[in-house]
Short mmCIF file of C-alpha atoms in Angstrom, two decimals:
data_model
loop_
_atom_site.label_atom_id
_atom_site.label_comp_id
_atom_site.label_asym_id
_atom_site.label_seq_id
_atom_site.Cartn_x
_atom_site.Cartn_y
_atom_site.Cartn_z
CA ILE X 18 -0.20 -0.56 0.13
CA PRO X 19 1.77 3.81 -0.75
CA SER X 20 2.05 5.60 2.01
CA TRP X 21 -0.08 8.50 0.67
CA SER X 22 -2.82 6.47 0.70
CA VAL X 23 -2.60 5.58 3.86
CA ARG X 24 -5.53 8.41 6.18
CA ASP X 25 -4.53 9.26 9.67
CA THR X 26 -7.31 7.80 11.95
CA ASP X 27 -5.95 8.00 16.17
CA ARG X 28 -4.82 11.78 15.26
CA ARG X 29 -6.18 14.25 18.27
CA LYS X 30 -5.67 18.11 17.74
CA GLY X 31 -6.79 20.94 20.53
CA SER X 32 -7.60 24.64 20.33
CA PHE X 33 -7.72 27.98 21.88
CA SER X 34 -8.96 31.47 21.43
CA ILE X 35 -9.36 34.51 23.50
CA TYR X 36 -11.61 37.91 22.52
CA LEU X 37 -11.09 41.26 23.65
CA GLY X 38 -12.83 44.66 22.60
CA VAL X 39 -15.34 47.13 23.16
CA THR X 40 -18.03 49.63 22.30
CA GLN X 41 -17.83 53.20 21.49
CA VAL X 42 -20.87 55.28 20.77
CA ILE X 43 -19.83 58.03 19.12
CA ASN X 44 -22.86 60.10 19.15
CA ARG X 45 -26.90 58.86 17.76
CA PHE X 46 -26.12 58.19 14.74
CA THR X 47 -21.90 56.50 14.65
CA THR X 48 -21.02 52.87 17.17
CA LEU X 49 -17.47 51.52 16.94
CA GLN X 50 -16.46 48.48 17.86
CA THR X 51 -12.64 47.21 17.58
CA GLY X 52 -11.38 43.54 19.05
CA VAL X 53 -8.13 41.74 19.38
CA ASP X 54 -8.25 37.93 19.43
CA PHE X 55 -5.79 35.39 20.17
CA GLY X 56 -6.01 32.07 19.04
CA GLN X 57 -4.45 28.89 19.36
CA ARG X 58 -3.77 25.42 18.29
CA THR X 59 -2.05 22.43 18.44
CA GLY X 60 -2.02 19.46 17.08
CA TYR X 61 -2.29 17.60 13.91
CA LEU X 62 -3.25 20.53 11.99
CA GLY X 63 -3.47 19.17 8.58
CA ASP X 64 -5.67 17.45 6.30
CA PRO X 65 -5.93 13.62 5.68
CA TYR X 66 -7.15 14.28 2.14
CA LYS X 67 -4.23 16.39 0.96
CA LEU X 68 -0.72 15.49 -1.34
CA VAL X 69 1.65 17.49 -2.97
CA ALA X 70 3.70 16.82 -5.70
CA VAL X 71 7.08 15.54 -5.87
CA MET X 72 8.29 16.14 -8.57
CA ASN X 73 11.68 14.02 -9.89
CA GLY X 74 12.71 15.09 -13.36
CA VAL X 75 9.67 14.71 -15.96
CA ASN X 76 8.36 12.16 -13.49
CA ALA X 77 5.75 13.45 -10.72
CA SER X 78 4.77 11.66 -7.66
CA PRO X 79 2.40 11.57 -5.02
CA ARG X 80 3.18 12.42 -1.12
CA ASN X 81 0.80 13.27 2.39
CA GLU X 82 0.74 17.12 3.01
CA VAL X 83 2.67 17.52 6.00
CA ARG X 84 2.52 20.84 8.24
CA PRO X 85 3.27 21.93 11.05
CA GLU X 86 1.82 20.97 14.61
CA ASN X 87 1.37 24.62 15.75
CA ARG X 88 0.10 27.71 14.91
CA SER X 89 -0.06 30.79 16.82
CA MET X 90 -3.48 33.63 15.25
CA LEU X 91 -3.73 37.07 16.04
CA SER X 92 -6.29 38.88 14.33
CA TRP X 93 -7.63 42.65 14.75
CA THR X 94 -10.92 43.55 13.85
CA THR X 95 -13.18 47.55 13.18
CA ARG X 96 -16.78 47.87 13.09
CA LEU X 97 -18.22 51.38 12.14
CA ARG X 98 -21.84 51.74 11.97
CA LYS X 99 -22.80 54.81 10.96
CA PHE X 100 -26.50 56.20 10.15
CA MET X 101 -26.93 58.81 7.61
CA PRO X 102 -29.87 61.06 8.02
CA THR X 103 -29.41 63.12 4.17
CA LEU X 104 -29.49 59.80 2.55
CA LYS X 105 -31.31 58.03 4.91
CA GLY X 106 -29.61 54.87 5.22
CA THR X 107 -26.41 53.04 7.64
CA LEU X 108 -23.00 52.35 6.06
CA HIS X 109 -21.49 48.92 7.76
CA LEU X 110 -18.20 48.40 7.15
CA ASP X 111 -15.66 46.44 8.66
CA TYR X 112 -12.12 45.91 8.59
CA ARG X 113 -9.63 42.76 10.20
CA PHE X 114 -6.10 42.11 9.66
CA TYR X 115 -5.10 38.90 10.39
CA ASP X 116 -1.61 37.65 10.93
CA ASP X 117 -0.34 33.87 12.18
CA THR X 118 2.75 31.90 13.07
CA TRP X 119 2.83 29.92 9.31
CA GLY X 120 3.55 33.53 7.08
CA ILE X 121 0.06 34.05 6.55
CA GLN X 122 -1.14 37.97 6.73
CA SER X 123 -4.63 38.60 5.28
CA HIS X 124 -7.00 41.66 4.92
CA THR X 125 -10.62 41.68 4.69
CA ILE X 126 -12.74 44.63 4.17
CA ASP X 127 -16.16 44.74 4.38
CA THR X 128 -18.62 47.13 3.84
CA ALA X 129 -22.75 47.20 3.84
CA TRP X 130 -25.08 50.61 3.10
CA HIS X 131 -29.29 49.51 4.39
CA HIS X 132 -31.33 51.81 2.75
CA PRO X 133 -35.14 51.58 4.17
CA ILE X 134 -37.80 51.02 0.59
CA THR X 135 -39.90 50.86 3.57
CA SER X 136 -41.12 51.36 7.46
CA THR X 137 -39.86 47.01 6.94
CA ILE X 138 -38.69 46.68 3.66
CA ASP X 139 -34.73 47.13 3.52
CA LEU X 140 -32.16 47.44 0.37
CA ILE X 141 -28.93 45.75 1.61
CA PRO X 142 -25.36 46.33 -1.14
CA SER X 143 -22.46 44.99 0.04
CA PHE X 144 -18.87 44.35 -1.36
CA ARG X 145 -16.37 42.51 0.24
CA PHE X 146 -12.45 42.38 -0.48
CA TYR X 147 -9.82 39.74 0.62
CA GLN X 148 -6.07 39.30 0.55
CA GLN X 149 -3.88 37.39 1.58
CA SER X 150 0.06 36.26 1.73
CA GLU X 151 1.15 32.35 1.24
CA ALA X 152 2.03 30.42 4.19
CA SER X 153 5.39 30.13 4.38
CA PHE X 154 5.24 25.28 4.01
CA TYR X 155 3.28 26.50 0.23
CA GLU X 156 4.18 25.58 -3.01
CA PRO X 157 1.83 24.28 -5.44
CA TYR X 158 4.69 21.62 -6.55
CA PHE X 159 8.36 20.33 -4.95
CA ILE X 160 11.26 19.24 -6.44
CA GLN X 161 13.13 16.32 -4.85
CA GLY X 162 15.85 17.23 -2.84
CA SER X 163 14.41 20.04 -2.23
CA ILE X 164 11.50 19.86 -0.18
CA GLY X 165 11.55 20.98 3.35
CA GLU X 166 10.34 19.27 6.75
CA PHE X 167 6.77 20.47 6.59
CA TYR X 168 5.10 21.09 2.84
CA SER X 169 1.85 21.77 2.03
CA SER X 170 0.14 22.16 -2.31
CA ASP X 171 -3.73 23.40 -0.22
CA TYR X 172 -4.97 26.58 -2.36
CA ARG X 173 -6.10 27.60 1.14
CA LEU X 174 -2.75 28.38 1.64
CA SER X 175 -1.71 30.04 -1.67
CA ALA X 176 -1.74 33.77 -1.56
CA PHE X 177 -3.68 34.85 -3.40
CA SER X 178 -7.01 38.03 -3.90
CA SER X 179 -10.61 37.84 -3.89
CA VAL X 180 -14.00 40.01 -3.83
CA SER X 181 -17.72 39.88 -4.23
CA PHE X 182 -20.59 41.88 -4.83
CA GLY X 183 -24.09 40.78 -3.71
CA ILE X 184 -27.16 42.41 -3.29
CA GLY X 185 -30.00 41.85 -0.79
CA VAL X 186 -33.95 42.41 0.48
CA GLN X 187 -34.28 42.16 3.84
CA LYS X 188 -38.53 42.37 5.71
CA THR X 189 -38.98 43.16 8.68
CA PHE X 190 -41.92 41.74 10.69
CA LYS X 191 -43.06 42.38 14.26
CA ASP X 192 -40.69 39.36 15.81
CA LEU X 193 -39.34 37.56 12.01
CA LYS X 194 -36.98 38.83 9.29
CA LEU X 195 -36.02 37.59 6.10
CA LEU X 196 -33.79 38.23 4.02
CA ALA X 197 -33.08 36.69 0.72
CA SER X 198 -30.06 38.09 -1.15
CA ILE X 199 -27.48 37.78 -4.36
CA GLU X 200 -23.96 37.59 -4.29
CA GLN X 201 -20.83 37.19 -7.40
CA TYR X 202 -17.88 35.88 -5.85
CA GLN X 203 -14.19 36.57 -8.09
CA SER X 204 -10.72 34.99 -7.07
CA SER X 205 -7.53 34.94 -8.27
CA ASP X 206 -4.67 33.43 -7.58
CA ASP X 207 -0.75 35.53 -6.59
CA ASN X 208 1.49 33.33 -7.79
CA ASP X 209 3.22 33.02 -11.21
CA ILE X 210 1.01 29.43 -11.42
CA GLU X 211 -2.14 29.75 -11.62
CA ASN X 212 -4.26 27.64 -8.97
CA ALA X 213 -7.27 25.42 -10.68
CA ALA X 214 -8.80 25.13 -7.87
CA LEU X 215 -9.43 29.01 -7.37
CA VAL X 216 -13.18 29.45 -9.05
CA ASP X 217 -15.83 31.65 -8.64
CA PHE X 218 -19.31 31.19 -8.74
CA MET X 219 -22.76 32.88 -7.73
CA ILE X 220 -24.63 32.48 -4.11
CA LEU X 221 -27.97 32.91 -3.29
CA SER X 222 -29.49 33.12 -0.19
CA LEU X 223 -32.60 32.84 1.63
CA GLY X 224 -32.52 32.77 5.25
CA VAL X 225 -35.34 33.23 8.00
CA ASP X 226 -34.28 34.87 12.16
CA TYR X 227 -36.74 34.58 14.55
CA LYS X 228 -36.80 36.70 17.57
CA PHE X 229 -38.44 35.16 20.92
#
Protein backbone atom coordinates (compact mmCIF):
# COMPACT_ATOMS: atom_id res chain seq x y z
CA ILE A 1 0.00 0.00 0.00
CA PRO A 2 1.56 3.35 -0.95
CA SER A 3 2.09 5.65 2.02
CA TRP A 4 0.09 8.47 0.43
CA SER A 5 -3.06 6.31 0.38
CA VAL A 6 -2.98 5.70 4.16
CA ARG A 7 -5.19 8.07 6.17
CA ASP A 8 -4.52 9.16 9.76
CA THR A 9 -7.33 7.81 11.95
CA ASP A 10 -6.02 8.39 15.47
CA ARG A 11 -4.67 11.93 15.57
CA ARG A 12 -5.83 14.68 17.93
CA LYS A 13 -5.81 18.45 17.95
CA GLY A 14 -6.71 21.15 20.43
CA SER A 15 -7.64 24.80 20.12
CA PHE A 16 -7.88 27.82 22.38
CA SER A 17 -9.00 31.38 21.67
CA ILE A 18 -9.66 34.59 23.54
CA TYR A 19 -11.29 37.81 22.36
CA LEU A 20 -11.05 41.28 23.88
CA GLY A 21 -13.08 44.13 22.46
CA VAL A 22 -14.69 47.46 23.19
CA THR A 23 -17.71 49.24 21.70
CA GLN A 24 -17.99 53.01 21.75
CA VAL A 25 -21.06 55.11 20.95
CA ILE A 26 -19.60 58.14 19.17
CA ASN A 27 -22.91 59.97 18.82
CA ARG A 28 -26.54 59.10 18.16
CA PHE A 29 -25.69 58.24 14.55
CA THR A 30 -22.34 56.45 14.94
CA THR A 31 -20.97 53.44 16.83
CA LEU A 32 -17.46 51.96 16.65
CA GLN A 33 -16.34 48.52 17.79
CA THR A 34 -12.78 47.21 17.83
CA GLY A 35 -11.27 44.03 19.22
CA VAL A 36 -8.34 41.63 19.18
CA ASP A 37 -8.68 37.86 18.85
CA PHE A 38 -5.84 35.48 19.79
CA GLY A 39 -5.97 31.77 19.00
CA GLN A 40 -3.72 28.76 19.47
CA ARG A 41 -4.02 25.36 17.77
CA THR A 42 -1.89 22.30 18.50
CA GLY A 43 -1.75 18.68 17.36
CA TYR A 44 -2.69 17.35 13.95
CA LEU A 45 -3.50 20.42 11.81
CA GLY A 46 -3.19 18.83 8.39
CA ASP A 47 -5.77 17.46 5.98
CA PRO A 48 -5.55 13.66 5.51
CA TYR A 49 -6.95 14.00 1.98
CA LYS A 50 -4.49 16.64 0.74
CA LEU A 51 -1.54 15.47 -1.35
CA VAL A 52 1.48 17.24 -2.81
CA ALA A 53 3.23 16.48 -6.09
CA VAL A 54 6.98 15.85 -5.74
CA MET A 55 8.82 16.27 -9.05
CA ASN A 56 11.79 14.08 -9.98
CA GLY A 57 12.80 15.23 -13.41
CA VAL A 58 9.73 14.94 -15.61
CA ASN A 59 8.03 12.48 -13.25
CA ALA A 60 5.80 13.35 -10.31
CA SER A 61 4.94 11.22 -7.31
CA PRO A 62 2.22 11.97 -4.70
CA ARG A 63 2.95 12.43 -1.02
CA ASN A 64 0.80 13.27 2.00
CA GLU A 65 1.16 16.89 3.05
CA VAL A 66 2.89 17.71 6.36
CA ARG A 67 1.98 20.82 8.35
CA PRO A 68 3.42 22.16 11.64
CA GLU A 69 1.72 20.87 14.79
CA ASN A 70 1.22 24.31 16.28
CA ARG A 71 -0.28 27.52 14.96
CA SER A 72 -0.68 30.86 16.73
CA MET A 73 -3.15 33.33 15.20
CA LEU A 74 -3.80 37.00 15.88
CA SER A 75 -6.50 39.14 14.31
CA TRP A 76 -7.70 42.70 14.79
CA THR A 77 -11.22 43.66 13.74
CA THR A 78 -12.86 47.09 13.62
CA ARG A 79 -16.53 47.71 12.80
CA LEU A 80 -18.17 51.06 12.05
CA ARG A 81 -21.93 51.62 11.95
CA LYS A 82 -23.03 55.07 10.80
CA PHE A 83 -26.52 56.30 10.05
CA MET A 84 -26.68 59.11 7.48
CA PRO A 85 -29.88 61.14 7.86
CA THR A 86 -29.56 62.94 4.51
CA LEU A 87 -29.29 59.62 2.64
CA LYS A 88 -31.70 57.85 5.00
CA GLY A 89 -29.48 54.79 5.24
CA THR A 90 -26.87 53.11 7.41
CA LEU A 91 -23.29 52.32 6.42
CA HIS A 92 -21.73 49.08 7.74
CA LEU A 93 -17.94 49.09 7.35
CA ASP A 94 -15.68 46.31 8.70
CA TYR A 95 -11.91 45.79 8.49
CA ARG A 96 -9.97 42.72 9.68
CA PHE A 97 -6.22 42.16 9.81
CA TYR A 98 -4.92 38.61 10.39
CA ASP A 99 -1.44 37.21 11.06
CA ASP A 100 -0.22 33.75 12.07
CA THR A 101 2.97 31.79 12.68
CA TRP A 102 2.59 29.92 9.38
CA GLY A 103 3.51 33.10 7.53
CA ILE A 104 0.01 34.05 6.41
CA GLN A 105 -1.17 37.66 6.61
CA SER A 106 -4.53 38.79 5.32
CA HIS A 107 -6.69 41.88 4.95
CA THR A 108 -10.47 41.84 4.72
CA ILE A 109 -12.77 44.77 3.97
CA ASP A 110 -16.53 44.29 4.26
CA THR A 111 -18.97 47.07 3.48
CA ALA A 112 -22.74 47.18 3.15
CA TRP A 113 -25.40 49.85 2.80
CA HIS A 114 -28.76 49.34 4.54
CA HIS A 115 -31.31 51.48 2.77
CA PRO A 116 -35.00 51.46 3.80
CA ILE A 117 -37.42 51.18 0.90
CA THR A 118 -40.43 51.20 3.24
CA SER A 119 -40.77 51.10 7.01
CA THR A 120 -40.35 47.29 6.94
CA ILE A 121 -38.25 46.60 3.82
CA ASP A 122 -34.50 47.28 3.46
CA LEU A 123 -32.35 47.06 0.34
CA ILE A 124 -28.77 45.97 1.17
CA PRO A 125 -26.02 46.20 -1.47
CA SER A 126 -22.64 44.90 -0.27
CA PHE A 127 -18.98 44.55 -1.28
CA ARG A 128 -16.17 42.41 0.16
CA PHE A 129 -12.43 42.39 -0.60
CA TYR A 130 -9.99 39.77 0.70
CA GLN A 131 -6.25 39.32 0.17
CA GLN A 132 -3.74 36.98 1.81
CA SER A 133 -0.09 35.98 1.53
CA GLU A 134 0.98 32.34 1.27
CA ALA A 135 2.12 30.05 4.07
CA SER A 136 5.88 29.62 4.40
CA PHE A 137 5.63 25.93 3.46
CA TYR A 138 3.21 26.27 0.51
CA GLU A 139 4.15 25.48 -3.10
CA PRO A 140 2.00 24.36 -6.04
CA TYR A 141 4.47 21.43 -6.37
CA PHE A 142 7.82 20.44 -4.85
CA ILE A 143 11.20 19.35 -6.23
CA GLN A 144 12.72 16.08 -5.04
CA GLY A 145 15.76 16.77 -2.87
CA SER A 146 14.78 20.33 -1.96
CA ILE A 147 11.58 19.61 -0.04
CA GLY A 148 11.61 20.89 3.55
CA GLU A 149 10.27 19.57 6.85
CA PHE A 150 6.76 20.92 6.14
CA TYR A 151 4.99 21.08 2.79
CA SER A 152 1.49 21.61 1.46
CA SER A 153 -0.20 22.45 -1.85
CA ASP A 154 -3.56 23.31 -0.28
CA TYR A 155 -4.83 26.33 -2.23
CA ARG A 156 -6.24 27.79 1.01
CA LEU A 157 -2.62 28.35 2.10
CA SER A 158 -1.62 30.03 -1.17
CA ALA A 159 -1.43 33.74 -1.92
CA PHE A 160 -4.70 34.86 -3.46
CA SER A 161 -7.27 37.64 -3.45
CA SER A 162 -11.01 37.76 -3.97
CA VAL A 163 -13.85 40.24 -4.38
CA SER A 164 -17.57 39.70 -4.00
CA PHE A 165 -20.55 41.87 -4.84
CA GLY A 166 -24.01 41.27 -3.49
CA ILE A 167 -27.46 42.69 -3.00
CA GLY A 168 -30.12 41.62 -0.56
CA VAL A 169 -33.65 42.47 0.48
CA GLN A 170 -34.77 42.26 4.11
CA LYS A 171 -38.40 42.21 5.23
CA THR A 172 -39.07 42.87 8.92
CA PHE A 173 -42.14 41.73 10.80
CA LYS A 174 -42.81 42.06 14.53
CA ASP A 175 -40.60 39.17 15.67
CA LEU A 176 -39.41 37.88 12.32
CA LYS A 177 -37.00 38.91 9.56
CA LEU A 178 -36.86 37.41 6.07
CA LEU A 179 -33.74 37.90 3.94
CA ALA A 180 -33.09 37.05 0.29
CA SER A 181 -29.75 37.84 -1.34
CA ILE A 182 -27.55 37.14 -4.36
CA GLU A 183 -23.74 37.36 -4.33
CA GLN A 184 -21.10 37.04 -7.04
CA TYR A 185 -17.66 35.81 -5.91
CA GLN A 186 -14.48 36.18 -7.99
CA SER A 187 -10.97 35.07 -6.99
CA SER A 188 -7.50 35.31 -8.49
CA ASP A 189 -4.18 33.76 -7.51
CA ASP A 190 -1.15 35.88 -6.70
CA ASN A 191 1.36 33.32 -7.98
CA ASP A 192 3.05 32.82 -11.34
CA ILE A 193 1.41 29.38 -11.61
CA GLU A 194 -2.37 29.32 -12.09
CA ASN A 195 -4.28 27.69 -9.24
CA ALA A 196 -7.10 25.58 -10.65
CA ALA A 197 -8.76 25.27 -7.21
CA LEU A 198 -9.66 28.97 -7.14
CA VAL A 199 -13.06 29.32 -8.73
CA ASP A 200 -15.71 31.98 -9.34
CA PHE A 201 -19.28 31.32 -8.28
CA MET A 202 -22.65 32.85 -7.48
CA ILE A 203 -24.58 32.36 -4.21
CA LEU A 204 -28.33 32.65 -3.78
CA SER A 205 -29.44 32.79 -0.13
CA LEU A 206 -32.72 32.74 1.75
CA GLY A 207 -32.78 33.33 5.51
CA VAL A 208 -35.17 33.58 8.45
CA ASP A 209 -34.37 35.35 11.72
CA TYR A 210 -36.91 34.82 14.51
CA LYS A 211 -36.72 36.60 17.87
CA PHE A 212 -38.26 34.91 20.93
